[in-house]
Short mmCIF file of N, CA and C in Angstrom, two decimals:
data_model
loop_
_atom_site.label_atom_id
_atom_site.label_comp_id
_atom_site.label_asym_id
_atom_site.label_seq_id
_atom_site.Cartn_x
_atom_site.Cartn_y
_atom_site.Cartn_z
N UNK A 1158 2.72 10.83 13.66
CA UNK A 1158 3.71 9.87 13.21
C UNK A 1158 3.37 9.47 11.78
N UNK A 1159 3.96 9.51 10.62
CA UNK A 1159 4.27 9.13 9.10
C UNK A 1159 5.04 7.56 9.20
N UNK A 1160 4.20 6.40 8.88
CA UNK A 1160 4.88 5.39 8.23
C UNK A 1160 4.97 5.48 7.09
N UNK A 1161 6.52 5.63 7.13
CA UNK A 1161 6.87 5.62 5.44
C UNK A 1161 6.91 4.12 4.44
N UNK A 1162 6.54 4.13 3.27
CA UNK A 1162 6.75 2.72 3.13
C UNK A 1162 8.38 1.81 3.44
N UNK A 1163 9.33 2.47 3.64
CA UNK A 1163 10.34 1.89 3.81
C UNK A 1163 10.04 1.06 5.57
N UNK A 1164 9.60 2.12 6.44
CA UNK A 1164 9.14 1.62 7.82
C UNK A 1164 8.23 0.31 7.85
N UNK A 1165 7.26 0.07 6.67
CA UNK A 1165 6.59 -0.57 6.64
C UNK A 1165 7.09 -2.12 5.79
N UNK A 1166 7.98 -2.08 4.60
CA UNK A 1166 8.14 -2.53 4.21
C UNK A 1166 9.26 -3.75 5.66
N UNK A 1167 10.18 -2.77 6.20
CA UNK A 1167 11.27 -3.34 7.16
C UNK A 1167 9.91 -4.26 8.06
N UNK A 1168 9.28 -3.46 8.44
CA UNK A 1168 8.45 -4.28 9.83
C UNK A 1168 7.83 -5.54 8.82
N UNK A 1169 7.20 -5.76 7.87
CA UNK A 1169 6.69 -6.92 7.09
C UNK A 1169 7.73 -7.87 7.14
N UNK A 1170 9.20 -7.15 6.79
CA UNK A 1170 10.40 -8.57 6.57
C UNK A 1170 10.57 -8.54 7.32
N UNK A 1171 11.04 -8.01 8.86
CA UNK A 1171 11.24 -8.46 10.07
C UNK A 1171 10.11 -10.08 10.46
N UNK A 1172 8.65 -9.52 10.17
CA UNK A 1172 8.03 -10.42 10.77
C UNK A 1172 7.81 -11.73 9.59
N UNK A 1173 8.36 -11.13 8.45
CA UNK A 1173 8.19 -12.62 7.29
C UNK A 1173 9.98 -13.48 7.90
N UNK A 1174 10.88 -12.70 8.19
CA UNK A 1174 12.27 -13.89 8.87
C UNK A 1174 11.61 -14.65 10.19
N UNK A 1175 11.07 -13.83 11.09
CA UNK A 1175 10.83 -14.50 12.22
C UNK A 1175 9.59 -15.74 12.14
N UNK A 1176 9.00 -14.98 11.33
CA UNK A 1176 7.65 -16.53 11.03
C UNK A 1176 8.05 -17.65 9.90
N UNK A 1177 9.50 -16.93 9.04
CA UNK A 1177 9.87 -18.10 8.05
C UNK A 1177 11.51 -19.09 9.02
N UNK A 1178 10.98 -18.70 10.33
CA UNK A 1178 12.49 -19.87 10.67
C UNK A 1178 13.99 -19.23 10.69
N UNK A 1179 14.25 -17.46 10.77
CA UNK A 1179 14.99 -16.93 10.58
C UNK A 1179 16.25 -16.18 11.83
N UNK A 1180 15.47 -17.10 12.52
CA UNK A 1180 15.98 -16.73 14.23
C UNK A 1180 17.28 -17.67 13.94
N UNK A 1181 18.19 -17.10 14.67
CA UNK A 1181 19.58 -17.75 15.47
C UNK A 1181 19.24 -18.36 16.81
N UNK A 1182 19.81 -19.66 16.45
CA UNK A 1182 19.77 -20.17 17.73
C UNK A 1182 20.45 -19.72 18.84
N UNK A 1183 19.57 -19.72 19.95
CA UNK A 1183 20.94 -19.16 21.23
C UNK A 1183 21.99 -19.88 21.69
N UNK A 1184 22.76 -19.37 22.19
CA UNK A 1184 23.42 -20.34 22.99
C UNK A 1184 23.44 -20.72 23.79
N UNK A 1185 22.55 -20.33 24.79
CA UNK A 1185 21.89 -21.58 25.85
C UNK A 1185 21.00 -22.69 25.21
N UNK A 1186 20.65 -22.94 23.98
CA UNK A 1186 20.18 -23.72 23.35
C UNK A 1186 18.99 -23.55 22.83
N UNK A 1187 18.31 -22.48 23.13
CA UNK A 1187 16.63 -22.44 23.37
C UNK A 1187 16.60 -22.35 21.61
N UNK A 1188 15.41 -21.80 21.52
CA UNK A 1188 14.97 -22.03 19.63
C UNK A 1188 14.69 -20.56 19.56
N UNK A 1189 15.36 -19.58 20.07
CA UNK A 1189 15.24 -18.25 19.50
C UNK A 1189 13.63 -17.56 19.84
N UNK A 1190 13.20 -18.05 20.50
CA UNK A 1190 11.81 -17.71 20.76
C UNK A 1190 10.61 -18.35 19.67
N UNK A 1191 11.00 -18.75 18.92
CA UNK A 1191 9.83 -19.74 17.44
C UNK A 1191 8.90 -20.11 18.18
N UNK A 1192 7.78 -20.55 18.59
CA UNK A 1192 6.95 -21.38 19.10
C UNK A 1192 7.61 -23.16 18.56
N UNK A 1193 7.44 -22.97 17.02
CA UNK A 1193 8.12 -24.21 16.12
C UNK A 1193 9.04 -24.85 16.63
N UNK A 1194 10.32 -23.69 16.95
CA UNK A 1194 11.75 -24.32 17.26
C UNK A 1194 12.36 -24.27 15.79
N UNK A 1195 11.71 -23.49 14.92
CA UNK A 1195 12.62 -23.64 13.04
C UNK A 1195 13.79 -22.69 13.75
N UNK A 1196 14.81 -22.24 12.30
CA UNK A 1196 15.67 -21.78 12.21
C UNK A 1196 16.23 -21.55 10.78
N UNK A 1197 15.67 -21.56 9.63
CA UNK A 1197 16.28 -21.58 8.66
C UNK A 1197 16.22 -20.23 8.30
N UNK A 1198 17.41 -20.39 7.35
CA UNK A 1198 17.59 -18.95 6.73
C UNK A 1198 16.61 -18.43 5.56
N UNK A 1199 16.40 -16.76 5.92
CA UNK A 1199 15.20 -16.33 4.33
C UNK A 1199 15.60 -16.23 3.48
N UNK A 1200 15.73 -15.90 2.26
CA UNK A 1200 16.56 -15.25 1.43
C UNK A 1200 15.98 -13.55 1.27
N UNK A 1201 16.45 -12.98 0.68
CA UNK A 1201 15.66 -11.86 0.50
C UNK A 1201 14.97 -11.92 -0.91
N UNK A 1202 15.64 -12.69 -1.62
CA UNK A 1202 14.38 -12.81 -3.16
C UNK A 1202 13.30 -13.34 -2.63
N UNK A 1203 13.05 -14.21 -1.78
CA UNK A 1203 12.28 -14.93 -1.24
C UNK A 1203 11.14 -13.82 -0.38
N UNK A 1204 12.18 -12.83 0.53
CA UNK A 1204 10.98 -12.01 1.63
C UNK A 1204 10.55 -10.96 0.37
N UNK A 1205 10.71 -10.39 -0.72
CA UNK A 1205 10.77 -9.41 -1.80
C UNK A 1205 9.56 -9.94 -2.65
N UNK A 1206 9.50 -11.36 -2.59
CA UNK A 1206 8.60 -11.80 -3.84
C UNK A 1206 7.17 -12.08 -2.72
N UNK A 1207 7.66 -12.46 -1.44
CA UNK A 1207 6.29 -12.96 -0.46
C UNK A 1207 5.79 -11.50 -0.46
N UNK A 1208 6.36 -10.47 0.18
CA UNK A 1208 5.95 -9.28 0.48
C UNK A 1208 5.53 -8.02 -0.24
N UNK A 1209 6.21 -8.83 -1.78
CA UNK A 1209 5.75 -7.64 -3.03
C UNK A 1209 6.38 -6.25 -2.37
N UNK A 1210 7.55 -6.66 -2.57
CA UNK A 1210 8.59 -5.13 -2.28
C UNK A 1210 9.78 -5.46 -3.01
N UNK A 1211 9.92 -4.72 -3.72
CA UNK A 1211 10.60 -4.21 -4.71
C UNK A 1211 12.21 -4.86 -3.74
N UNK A 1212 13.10 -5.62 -4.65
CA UNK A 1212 14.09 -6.47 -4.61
C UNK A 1212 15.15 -5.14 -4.10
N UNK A 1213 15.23 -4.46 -4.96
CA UNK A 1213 16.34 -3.52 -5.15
C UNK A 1213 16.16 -2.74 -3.72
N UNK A 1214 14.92 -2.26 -2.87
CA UNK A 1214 14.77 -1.29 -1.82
C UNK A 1214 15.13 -2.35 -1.12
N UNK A 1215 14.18 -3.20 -0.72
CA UNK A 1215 14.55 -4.48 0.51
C UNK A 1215 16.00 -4.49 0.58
N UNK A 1216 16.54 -4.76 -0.31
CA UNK A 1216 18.27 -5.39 0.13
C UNK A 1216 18.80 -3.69 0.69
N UNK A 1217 18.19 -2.64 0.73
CA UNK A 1217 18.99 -1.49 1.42
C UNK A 1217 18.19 -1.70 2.89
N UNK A 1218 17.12 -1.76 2.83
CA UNK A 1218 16.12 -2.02 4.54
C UNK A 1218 17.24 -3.12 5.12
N UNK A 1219 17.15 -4.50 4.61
CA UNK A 1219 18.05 -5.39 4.91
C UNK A 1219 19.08 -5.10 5.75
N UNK A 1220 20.09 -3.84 4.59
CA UNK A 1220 21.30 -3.72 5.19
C UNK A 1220 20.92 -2.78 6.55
N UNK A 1221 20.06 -2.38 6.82
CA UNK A 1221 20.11 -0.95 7.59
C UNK A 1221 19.77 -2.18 9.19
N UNK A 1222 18.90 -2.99 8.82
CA UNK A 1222 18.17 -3.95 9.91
C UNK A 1222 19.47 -4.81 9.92
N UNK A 1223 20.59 -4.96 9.65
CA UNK A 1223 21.92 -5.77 10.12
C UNK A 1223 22.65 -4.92 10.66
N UNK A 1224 22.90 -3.65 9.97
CA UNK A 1224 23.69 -2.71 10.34
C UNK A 1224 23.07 -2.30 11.81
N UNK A 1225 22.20 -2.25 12.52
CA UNK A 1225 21.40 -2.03 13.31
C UNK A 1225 21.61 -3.25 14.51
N UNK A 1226 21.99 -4.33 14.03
CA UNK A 1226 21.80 -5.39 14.86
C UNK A 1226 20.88 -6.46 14.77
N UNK A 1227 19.68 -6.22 13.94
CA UNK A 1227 18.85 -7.03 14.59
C UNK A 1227 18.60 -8.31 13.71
N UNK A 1228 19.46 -8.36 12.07
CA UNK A 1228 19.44 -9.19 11.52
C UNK A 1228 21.24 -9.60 11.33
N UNK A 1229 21.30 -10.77 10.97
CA UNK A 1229 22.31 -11.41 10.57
C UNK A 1229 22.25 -12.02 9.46
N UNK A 1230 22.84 -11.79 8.26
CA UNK A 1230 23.33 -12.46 6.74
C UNK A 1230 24.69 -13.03 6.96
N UNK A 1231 23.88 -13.98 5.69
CA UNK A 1231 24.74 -15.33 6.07
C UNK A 1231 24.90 -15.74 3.47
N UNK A 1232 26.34 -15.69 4.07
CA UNK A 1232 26.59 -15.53 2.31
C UNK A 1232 26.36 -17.02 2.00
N UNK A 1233 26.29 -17.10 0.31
CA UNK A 1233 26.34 -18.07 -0.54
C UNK A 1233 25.12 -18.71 -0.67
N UNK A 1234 24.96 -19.70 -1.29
CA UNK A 1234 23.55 -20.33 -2.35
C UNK A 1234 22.95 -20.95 -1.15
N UNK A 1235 23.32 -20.96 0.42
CA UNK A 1235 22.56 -21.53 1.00
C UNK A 1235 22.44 -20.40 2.12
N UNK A 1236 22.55 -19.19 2.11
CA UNK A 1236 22.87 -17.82 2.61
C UNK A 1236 21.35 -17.39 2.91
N UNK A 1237 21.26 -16.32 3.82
CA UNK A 1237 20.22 -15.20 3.87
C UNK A 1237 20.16 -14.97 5.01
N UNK A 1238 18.80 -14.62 5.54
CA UNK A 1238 18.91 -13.71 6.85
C UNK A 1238 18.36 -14.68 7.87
N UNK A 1239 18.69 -13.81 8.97
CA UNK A 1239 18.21 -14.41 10.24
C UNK A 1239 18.33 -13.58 11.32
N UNK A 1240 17.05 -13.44 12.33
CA UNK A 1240 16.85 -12.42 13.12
C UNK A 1240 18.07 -13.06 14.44
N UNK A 1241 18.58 -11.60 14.36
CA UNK A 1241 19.60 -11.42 15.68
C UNK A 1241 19.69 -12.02 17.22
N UNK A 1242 18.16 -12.09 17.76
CA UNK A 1242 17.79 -12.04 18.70
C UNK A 1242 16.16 -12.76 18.83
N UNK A 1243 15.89 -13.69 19.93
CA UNK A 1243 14.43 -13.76 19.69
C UNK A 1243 13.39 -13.14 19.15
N UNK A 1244 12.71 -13.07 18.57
CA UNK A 1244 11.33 -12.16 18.19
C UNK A 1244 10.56 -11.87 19.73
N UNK A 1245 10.38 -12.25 20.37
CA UNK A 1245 9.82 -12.09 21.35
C UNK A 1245 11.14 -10.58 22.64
N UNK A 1246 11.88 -10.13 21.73
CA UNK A 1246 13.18 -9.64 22.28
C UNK A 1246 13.17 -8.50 21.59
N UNK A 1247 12.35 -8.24 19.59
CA UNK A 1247 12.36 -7.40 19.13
C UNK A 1247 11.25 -6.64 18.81
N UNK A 1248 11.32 -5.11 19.53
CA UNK A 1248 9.70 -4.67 19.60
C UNK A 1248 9.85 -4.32 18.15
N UNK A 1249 8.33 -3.55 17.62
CA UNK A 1249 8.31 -3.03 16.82
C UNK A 1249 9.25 -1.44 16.39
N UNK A 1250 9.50 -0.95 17.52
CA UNK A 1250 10.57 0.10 18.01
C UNK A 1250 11.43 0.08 17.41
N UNK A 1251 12.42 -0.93 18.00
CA UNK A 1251 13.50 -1.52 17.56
C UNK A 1251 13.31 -1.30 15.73
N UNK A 1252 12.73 -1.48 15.16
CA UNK A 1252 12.66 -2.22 14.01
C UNK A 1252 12.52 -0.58 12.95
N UNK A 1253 11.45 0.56 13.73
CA UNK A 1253 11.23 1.43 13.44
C UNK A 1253 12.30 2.59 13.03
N UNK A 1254 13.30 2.51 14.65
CA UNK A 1254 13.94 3.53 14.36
C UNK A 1254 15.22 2.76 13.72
N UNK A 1255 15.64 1.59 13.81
CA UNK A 1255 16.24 1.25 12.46
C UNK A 1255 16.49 1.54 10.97
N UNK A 1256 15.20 2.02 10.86
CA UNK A 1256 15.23 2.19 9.60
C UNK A 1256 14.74 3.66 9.22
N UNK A 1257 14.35 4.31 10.26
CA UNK A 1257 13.90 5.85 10.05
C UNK A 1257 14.53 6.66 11.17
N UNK A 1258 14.48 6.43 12.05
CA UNK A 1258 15.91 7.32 12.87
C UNK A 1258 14.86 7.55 14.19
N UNK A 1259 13.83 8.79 14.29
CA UNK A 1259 12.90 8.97 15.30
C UNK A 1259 11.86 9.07 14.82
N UNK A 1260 10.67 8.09 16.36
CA UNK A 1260 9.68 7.92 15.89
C UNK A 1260 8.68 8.97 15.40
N UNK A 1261 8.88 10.51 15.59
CA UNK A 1261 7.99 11.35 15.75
C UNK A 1261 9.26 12.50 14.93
N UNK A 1262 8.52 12.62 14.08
CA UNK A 1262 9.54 14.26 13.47
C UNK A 1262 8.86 15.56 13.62
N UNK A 1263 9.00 16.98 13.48
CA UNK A 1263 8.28 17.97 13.21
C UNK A 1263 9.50 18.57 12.24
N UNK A 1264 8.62 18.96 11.09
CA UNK A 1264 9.43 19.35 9.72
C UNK A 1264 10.63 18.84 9.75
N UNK A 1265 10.67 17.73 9.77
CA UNK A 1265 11.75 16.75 9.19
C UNK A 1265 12.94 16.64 10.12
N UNK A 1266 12.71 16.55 11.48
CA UNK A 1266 13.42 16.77 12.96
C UNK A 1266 12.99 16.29 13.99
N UNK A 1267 13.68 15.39 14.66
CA UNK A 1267 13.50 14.79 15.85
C UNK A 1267 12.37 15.40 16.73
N UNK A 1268 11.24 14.87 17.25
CA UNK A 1268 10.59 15.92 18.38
C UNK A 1268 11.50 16.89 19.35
N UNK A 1269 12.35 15.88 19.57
CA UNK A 1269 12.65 16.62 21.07
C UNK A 1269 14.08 18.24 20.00
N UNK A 1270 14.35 18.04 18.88
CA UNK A 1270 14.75 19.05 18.68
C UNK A 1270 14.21 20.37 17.94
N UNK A 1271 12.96 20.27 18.00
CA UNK A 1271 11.56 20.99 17.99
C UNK A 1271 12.03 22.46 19.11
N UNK A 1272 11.81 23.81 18.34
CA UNK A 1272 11.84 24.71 19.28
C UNK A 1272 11.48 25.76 18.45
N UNK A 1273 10.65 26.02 19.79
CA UNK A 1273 9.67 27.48 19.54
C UNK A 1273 9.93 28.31 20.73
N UNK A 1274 9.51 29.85 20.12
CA UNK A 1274 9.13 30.44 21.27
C UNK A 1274 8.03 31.48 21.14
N UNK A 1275 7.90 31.83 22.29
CA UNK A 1275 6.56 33.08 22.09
C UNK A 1275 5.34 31.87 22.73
N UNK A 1276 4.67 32.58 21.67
CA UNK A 1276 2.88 31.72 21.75
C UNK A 1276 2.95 29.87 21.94
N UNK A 1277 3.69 29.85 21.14
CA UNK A 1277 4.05 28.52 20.09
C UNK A 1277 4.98 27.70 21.06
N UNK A 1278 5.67 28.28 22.89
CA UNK A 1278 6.79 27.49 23.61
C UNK A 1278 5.98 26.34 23.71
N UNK A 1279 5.06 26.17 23.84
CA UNK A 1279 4.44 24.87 24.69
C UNK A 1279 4.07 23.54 23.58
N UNK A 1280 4.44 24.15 22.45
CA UNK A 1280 4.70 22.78 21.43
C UNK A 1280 5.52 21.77 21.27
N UNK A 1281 6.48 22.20 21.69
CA UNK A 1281 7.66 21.13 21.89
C UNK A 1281 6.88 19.91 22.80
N UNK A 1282 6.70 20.51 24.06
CA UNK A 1282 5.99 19.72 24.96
C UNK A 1282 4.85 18.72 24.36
N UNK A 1283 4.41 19.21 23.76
CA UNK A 1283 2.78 18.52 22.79
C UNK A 1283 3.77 17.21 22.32
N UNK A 1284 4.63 17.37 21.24
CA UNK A 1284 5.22 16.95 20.10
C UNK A 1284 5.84 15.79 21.09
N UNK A 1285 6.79 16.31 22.05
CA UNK A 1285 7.39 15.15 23.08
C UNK A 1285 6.72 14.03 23.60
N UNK A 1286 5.82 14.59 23.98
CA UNK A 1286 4.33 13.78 24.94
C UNK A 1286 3.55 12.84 23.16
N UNK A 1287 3.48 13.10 22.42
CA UNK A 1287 3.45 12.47 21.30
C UNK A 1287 4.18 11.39 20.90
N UNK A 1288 5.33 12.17 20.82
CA UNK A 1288 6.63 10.46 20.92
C UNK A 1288 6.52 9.87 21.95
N UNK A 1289 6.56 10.59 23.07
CA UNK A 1289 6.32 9.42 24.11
C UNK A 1289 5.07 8.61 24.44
N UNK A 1290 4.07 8.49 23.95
CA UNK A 1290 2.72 8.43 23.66
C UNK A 1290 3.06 7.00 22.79
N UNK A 1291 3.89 7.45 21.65
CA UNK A 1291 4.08 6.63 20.47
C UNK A 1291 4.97 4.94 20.90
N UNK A 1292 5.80 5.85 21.71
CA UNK A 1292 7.06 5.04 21.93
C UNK A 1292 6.83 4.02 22.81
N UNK A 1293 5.70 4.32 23.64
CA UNK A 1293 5.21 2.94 25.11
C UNK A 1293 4.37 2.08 24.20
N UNK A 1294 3.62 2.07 22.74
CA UNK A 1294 2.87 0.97 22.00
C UNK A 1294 4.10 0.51 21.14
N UNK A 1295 4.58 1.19 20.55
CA UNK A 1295 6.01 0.22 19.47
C UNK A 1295 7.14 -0.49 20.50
N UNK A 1296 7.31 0.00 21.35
CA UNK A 1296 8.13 -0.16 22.00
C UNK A 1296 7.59 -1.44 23.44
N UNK A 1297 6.74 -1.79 23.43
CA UNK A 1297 6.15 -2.65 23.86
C UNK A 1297 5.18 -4.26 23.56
N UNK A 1298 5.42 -3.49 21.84
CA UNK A 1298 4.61 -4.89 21.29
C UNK A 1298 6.25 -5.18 20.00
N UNK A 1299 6.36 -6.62 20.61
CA UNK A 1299 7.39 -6.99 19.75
C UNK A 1299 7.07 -8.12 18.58
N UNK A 1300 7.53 -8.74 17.95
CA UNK A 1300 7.91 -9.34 16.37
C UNK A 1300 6.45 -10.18 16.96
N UNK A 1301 6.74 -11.09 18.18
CA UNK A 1301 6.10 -12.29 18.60
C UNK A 1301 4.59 -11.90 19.09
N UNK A 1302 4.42 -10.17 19.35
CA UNK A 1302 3.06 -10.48 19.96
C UNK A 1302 2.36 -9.88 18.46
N UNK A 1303 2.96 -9.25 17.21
CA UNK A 1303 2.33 -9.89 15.95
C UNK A 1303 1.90 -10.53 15.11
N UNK A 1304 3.12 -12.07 15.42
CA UNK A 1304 2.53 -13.49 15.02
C UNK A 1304 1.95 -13.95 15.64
N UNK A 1305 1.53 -14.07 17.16
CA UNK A 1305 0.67 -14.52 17.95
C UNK A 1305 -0.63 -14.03 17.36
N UNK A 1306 -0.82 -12.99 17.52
CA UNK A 1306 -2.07 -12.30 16.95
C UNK A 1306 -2.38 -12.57 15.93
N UNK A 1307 -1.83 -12.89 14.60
CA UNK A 1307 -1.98 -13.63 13.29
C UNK A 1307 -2.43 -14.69 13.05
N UNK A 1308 -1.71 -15.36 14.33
CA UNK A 1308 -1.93 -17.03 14.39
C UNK A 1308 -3.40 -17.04 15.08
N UNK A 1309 -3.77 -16.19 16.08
CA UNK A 1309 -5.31 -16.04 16.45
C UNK A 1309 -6.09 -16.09 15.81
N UNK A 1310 -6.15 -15.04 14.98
CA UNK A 1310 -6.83 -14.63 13.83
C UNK A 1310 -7.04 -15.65 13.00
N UNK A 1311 -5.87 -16.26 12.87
CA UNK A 1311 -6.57 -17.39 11.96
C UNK A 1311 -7.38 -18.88 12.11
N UNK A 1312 -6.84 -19.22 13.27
CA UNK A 1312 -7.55 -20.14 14.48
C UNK A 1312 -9.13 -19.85 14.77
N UNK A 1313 -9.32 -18.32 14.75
CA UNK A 1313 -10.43 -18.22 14.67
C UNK A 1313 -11.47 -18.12 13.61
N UNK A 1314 -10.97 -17.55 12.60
CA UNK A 1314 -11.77 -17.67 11.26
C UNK A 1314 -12.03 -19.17 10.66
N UNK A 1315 -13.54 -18.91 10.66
CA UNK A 1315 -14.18 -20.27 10.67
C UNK A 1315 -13.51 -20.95 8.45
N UNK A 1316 -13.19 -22.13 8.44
CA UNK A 1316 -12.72 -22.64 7.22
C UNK A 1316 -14.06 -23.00 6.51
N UNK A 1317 -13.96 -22.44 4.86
CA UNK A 1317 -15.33 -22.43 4.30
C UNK A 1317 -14.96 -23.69 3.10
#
C-alpha cells in the first residue's frame, strides 16, 4: 500500500475538522460524536495553515471529501467545513478511498483487477489477501479512535 501525500494530507484535515468542532449536529440532537459537544465550522485557510498543506491542493482533497459525502461546506465569511457524520462513524477507509479510489493497486490498478497467468496465477490471490489484510485496520479504526489516542498520549506525557 503507497500513501500518497494527497491520502495523507485528506486524513490530517479530516481529523483537524473533527477535533476543531466541525461535526454537524444530528438530528436526534446528540453532538455528532465530539466528546466536547463543539460544532463550529473550519475554514480551509485555517486546516491549510494548521496542517502546512499547500491552500491550492487542500481545497481539491476538500472537494473530493464532500463530493464523497463525508464533509459538508457551508459558504460565506462565516462558511467552511464540517464533517458529515460523527467521527466515531468515519473510519480511516472511508477517508482513504475518497480520495484515492483503492486501497491496494498493482501497476496502477485495483488489486482485484490484477491478472496473471502461468507461474505468476496465484498473485492476484497474494495482492487480494493484501487489500483485505489492509482493509480490516482502515476500515476499523475511525476519525475518533485517532483523537482518543492523541488525547492519551498527551495525558500521559509528563509536563516539563
Amino acid at each position: 500500500m503507497y500513501i500518497s501525500a494527497r491520502s495523507d494530507y485528506a486524513l490530517r484535515a479530516m481529523l483537524a475538522v473533527a477535533a476543531g468542532g466541525g461535526e454537524t449536529p444530528r438530528p436526534d440532537g446528540g453532538d455528532g460524536g465530539r466528546p466536547d459537544g463543539g460544532g463550529e465550522l473550519v475554514k480551509a485557510a485555517s486546516l491549510a495553515q494548521a496542517q502546512g498543506i499547500p491552500l491550492s491542493f487542500l481545497q481539491g482533497i476538500l472537494l473530493d471529501l464532500r463530493r464523497a459525502g463525508l464533509l459538508h461546506s457551508h459558504r460565506g465569511t462565516e462558511g467552511g467545513y464540517a464533517l458529515t457524520r460523527p467521527a466515531s462513524e468515519i473510519s480511516v477507509g472511508d477517508v482513504l478511498r475518497a480520495v484515492a479510489g483503492s486501497l491496494t493497486t498493482v501497476r496502477g490498478l485495483p488489486a482485484e483487477d490484477a491478472g496473471y497467468h502461468g507461474v505468476a496465477a496465484g498473485l492476484r490471490d497474494v495482492w487480494l489477501a493484501v487489500d483485505g489484510a489492509i482493509a480490516v485496520v482502515v476500515d476499523r479504526t475511525t476519525l475518533t479512535d485517532l483523537l482518543t489516542r492523541q488525547e492519551q498520549e498527551q495525558e500521559q506525557t509528563p509536563a516539563r
